[in-house]
């Protein structure tokens, strides 16, 4: 890895640690791993969650969420088919942010919270895109 001239040498050294990329990928998908495991362990709860957001048939959406959250996470952690894992997680996140964080239909504090969550999800999608881009460069 070649650092730009405006990157301090010590920062470049830290960023080049061999294990840092793997730890960052694990951290990036940690919420998906936890969510997928929780949904798998409480499938009726996962179905109820999907139904609450108007996603029907709820059992199919719950199943898809589990498969994408766990499968996509594993692909990113292993660094294999990163584009597929990140793409699936990104689409799942986009569906979640549009259904669960509909700030345009809320007011007051609920709107404030939904706006924050919406843009946090958007940032997560951007992180997934960046991981995919970086995986191309490391080949």
mmCIF file of C-alpha atoms in Angstrom:
data_model
loop_
_atom_site.group_PDB
_atom_site.id
_atom_site.type_symbol
_atom_site.label_atom_id
_atom_site.label_comp_id
_atom_site.label_asym_id
_atom_site.label_seq_id
_atom_site.Cartn_x
_atom_site.Cartn_y
_atom_site.Cartn_z
ATOM 1 C CA UNK A 1 0.000 0.000 0.000
ATOM 2 C CA UNK A 2 1.353 3.394 -0.954
ATOM 3 C CA UNK A 3 0.250 6.286 1.195
ATOM 4 C CA UNK A 4 -0.356 9.739 -0.215
ATOM 5 C CA UNK A 5 2.117 12.383 0.891
ATOM 6 C CA UNK A 6 -0.454 13.967 3.223
ATOM 7 C CA UNK A 7 -0.804 10.749 5.249
ATOM 8 C CA UNK A 8 1.468 10.671 8.287
ATOM 9 C CA UNK A 9 3.930 7.790 8.207
ATOM 10 C CA UNK A 10 2.586 6.274 11.441
ATOM 11 C CA UNK A 11 -0.981 6.304 10.077
ATOM 12 C CA UNK A 12 0.199 4.576 6.894
ATOM 13 C CA UNK A 13 1.973 1.989 9.048
ATOM 14 C CA UNK A 14 -1.178 1.277 11.068
ATOM 15 C CA UNK A 15 -3.313 1.056 7.925
ATOM 16 C CA UNK A 16 -0.908 -1.476 6.448
ATOM 17 C CA UNK A 17 -1.218 -3.915 9.365
ATOM 18 C CA UNK A 18 -2.056 -7.263 7.780
ATOM 19 C CA UNK A 19 -4.968 -8.106 10.106
ATOM 20 C CA UNK A 20 -6.601 -4.655 10.092
ATOM 21 C CA UNK A 21 -8.609 -5.185 6.899
ATOM 22 C CA UNK A 22 -10.063 -8.446 8.201
ATOM 23 C CA UNK A 23 -11.010 -6.848 11.523
ATOM 24 C CA UNK A 24 -12.610 -3.906 9.705
ATOM 25 C CA UNK A 25 -14.683 -6.287 7.552
ATOM 26 C CA UNK A 26 -15.836 -8.152 10.667
ATOM 27 C CA UNK A 27 -16.785 -4.874 12.348
ATOM 28 C CA UNK A 28 -18.625 -3.710 9.217
ATOM 29 C CA UNK A 29 -20.827 -6.808 9.135
ATOM 30 C CA UNK A 30 -21.182 -7.305 12.900
ATOM 31 C CA UNK A 31 -24.730 -5.892 13.027
ATOM 32 C CA UNK A 32 -25.745 -8.158 10.148
ATOM 33 C CA UNK A 33 -24.245 -11.217 11.852
ATOM 34 C CA UNK A 34 -26.020 -10.473 15.118
ATOM 35 C CA UNK A 35 -29.282 -9.685 13.319
ATOM 36 C CA UNK A 36 -29.135 -12.847 11.224
ATOM 37 C CA UNK A 37 -28.401 -15.046 14.226
ATOM 38 C CA UNK A 38 -31.183 -13.441 16.284
ATOM 39 C CA UNK A 39 -33.678 -13.852 13.430
ATOM 40 C CA UNK A 40 -32.670 -17.489 12.934
ATOM 41 C CA UNK A 41 -33.056 -18.223 16.660
ATOM 42 C CA UNK A 42 -36.426 -16.445 16.861
ATOM 43 C CA UNK A 43 -37.994 -17.050 13.462
ATOM 44 C CA UNK A 44 -41.540 -16.152 14.614
ATOM 45 C CA UNK A 45 -40.145 -12.837 15.865
ATOM 46 C CA UNK A 46 -38.381 -12.303 12.539
ATOM 47 C CA UNK A 47 -41.654 -12.923 10.704
ATOM 48 C CA UNK A 48 -43.446 -10.452 12.987
ATOM 49 C CA UNK A 49 -40.746 -7.848 12.338
ATOM 50 C CA UNK A 50 -41.150 -8.141 8.567
ATOM 51 C CA UNK A 51 -44.941 -8.005 8.848
ATOM 52 C CA UNK A 52 -44.659 -4.904 11.044
ATOM 53 C CA UNK A 53 -42.912 -3.119 8.185
ATOM 54 C CA UNK A 54 -45.526 -4.279 5.667
ATOM 55 C CA UNK A 55 -43.287 -6.791 3.897
ATOM 56 C CA UNK A 56 -45.384 -9.728 2.671
ATOM 57 C CA UNK A 57 -45.197 -12.637 2.651
ATOM 58 C CA UNK A 58 -43.418 -11.981 5.927
ATOM 59 C CA UNK A 59 -41.981 -15.513 6.226
ATOM 60 C CA UNK A 60 -40.270 -15.117 2.844
ATOM 61 C CA UNK A 61 -38.800 -11.727 3.746
ATOM 62 C CA UNK A 62 -37.610 -13.101 7.101
ATOM 63 C CA UNK A 63 -35.958 -16.068 5.387
ATOM 64 C CA UNK A 64 -34.320 -13.807 2.796
ATOM 65 C CA UNK A 65 -33.060 -11.474 5.531
ATOM 66 C CA UNK A 66 -31.456 -14.374 7.425
ATOM 67 C CA UNK A 67 -29.801 -15.799 4.303
ATOM 68 C CA UNK A 68 -28.501 -12.416 3.153
ATOM 69 C CA UNK A 69 -27.356 -11.259 6.602
ATOM 70 C CA UNK A 70 -25.472 -14.448 7.375
ATOM 71 C CA UNK A 71 -24.344 -15.384 3.872
ATOM 72 C CA UNK A 72 -23.318 -11.867 2.883
ATOM 73 C CA UNK A 73 -21.418 -11.414 6.130
ATOM 74 C CA UNK A 74 -19.499 -14.652 5.673
ATOM 75 C CA UNK A 75 -18.542 -13.672 2.110
ATOM 76 C CA UNK A 76 -17.195 -10.313 3.270
ATOM 77 C CA UNK A 77 -15.293 -11.809 6.190
ATOM 78 C CA UNK A 78 -13.711 -14.452 3.959
ATOM 79 C CA UNK A 79 -12.983 -11.902 1.234
ATOM 80 C CA UNK A 80 -14.658 -14.118 -1.407
ATOM 81 C CA UNK A 81 -17.270 -12.818 -3.821
ATOM 82 C CA UNK A 82 -17.203 -9.590 -1.856
ATOM 83 C CA UNK A 83 -19.279 -7.862 -4.543
ATOM 84 C CA UNK A 84 -22.068 -10.401 -4.015
ATOM 85 C CA UNK A 85 -22.035 -10.290 -0.216
ATOM 86 C CA UNK A 86 -21.799 -6.508 -0.076
ATOM 87 C CA UNK A 87 -24.387 -6.127 -2.821
ATOM 88 C CA UNK A 88 -26.877 -8.342 -1.013
ATOM 89 C CA UNK A 89 -26.285 -6.583 2.286
ATOM 90 C CA UNK A 90 -26.574 -3.213 0.551
ATOM 91 C CA UNK A 91 -29.913 -4.065 -1.057
ATOM 92 C CA UNK A 92 -31.210 -5.467 2.244
ATOM 93 C CA UNK A 93 -30.096 -2.280 3.983
ATOM 94 C CA UNK A 94 -31.787 -0.118 1.347
ATOM 95 C CA UNK A 95 -35.069 -2.007 1.791
ATOM 96 C CA UNK A 96 -34.753 -1.617 5.567
ATOM 97 C CA UNK A 97 -34.027 2.091 5.392
ATOM 98 C CA UNK A 98 -36.967 2.736 3.084
ATOM 99 C CA UNK A 99 -39.456 0.693 5.098
ATOM 100 C CA UNK A 100 -38.324 1.206 8.693
ATOM 101 C CA UNK A 101 -36.982 4.752 8.482
ATOM 102 C CA UNK A 102 -39.709 6.564 6.557
ATOM 103 C CA UNK A 103 -38.901 9.969 8.031
ATOM 104 C CA UNK A 104 -41.018 11.697 5.379
ATOM 105 C CA UNK A 105 -44.113 10.197 7.025
ATOM 106 C CA UNK A 106 -43.172 11.139 10.597
ATOM 107 C CA UNK A 107 -43.092 14.262 12.732
ATOM 108 C CA UNK A 108 -41.290 15.539 15.808
ATOM 109 C CA UNK A 109 -38.892 13.285 17.661
ATOM 110 C CA UNK A 110 -39.904 10.219 15.616
ATOM 111 C CA UNK A 111 -38.897 12.098 12.442
ATOM 112 C CA UNK A 112 -35.581 13.126 14.016
ATOM 113 C CA UNK A 113 -34.783 9.515 14.940
ATOM 114 C CA UNK A 114 -35.857 8.185 11.525
ATOM 115 C CA UNK A 115 -33.724 10.778 9.668
ATOM 116 C CA UNK A 116 -30.672 9.760 11.711
ATOM 117 C CA UNK A 117 -31.283 6.050 11.141
ATOM 118 C CA UNK A 118 -31.957 6.601 7.420
ATOM 119 C CA UNK A 119 -28.634 8.344 6.860
ATOM 120 C CA UNK A 120 -26.742 5.899 9.077
ATOM 121 C CA UNK A 121 -28.054 3.142 6.798
ATOM 122 C CA UNK A 122 -27.013 5.172 3.748
ATOM 123 C CA UNK A 123 -23.506 5.463 5.204
ATOM 124 C CA UNK A 124 -23.434 1.715 5.796
ATOM 125 C CA UNK A 125 -24.353 1.126 2.154
ATOM 126 C CA UNK A 126 -21.483 3.436 1.145
ATOM 127 C CA UNK A 127 -19.127 1.409 3.353
ATOM 128 C CA UNK A 128 -20.249 -1.782 1.620
ATOM 129 C CA UNK A 129 -19.589 -0.173 -1.766
ATOM 130 C CA UNK A 130 -16.113 0.884 -0.633
ATOM 131 C CA UNK A 131 -15.314 -2.643 0.589
ATOM 132 C CA UNK A 132 -16.294 -3.959 -2.831
ATOM 133 C CA UNK A 133 -14.116 -1.363 -4.548
ATOM 134 C CA UNK A 134 -11.153 -2.175 -2.317
ATOM 135 C CA UNK A 135 -11.559 -5.898 -2.934
ATOM 136 C CA UNK A 136 -10.959 -5.244 -6.644
ATOM 137 C CA UNK A 137 -7.711 -3.438 -5.912
ATOM 138 C CA UNK A 138 -6.357 -6.186 -3.664
ATOM 139 C CA UNK A 139 -6.513 -8.827 -6.386
#
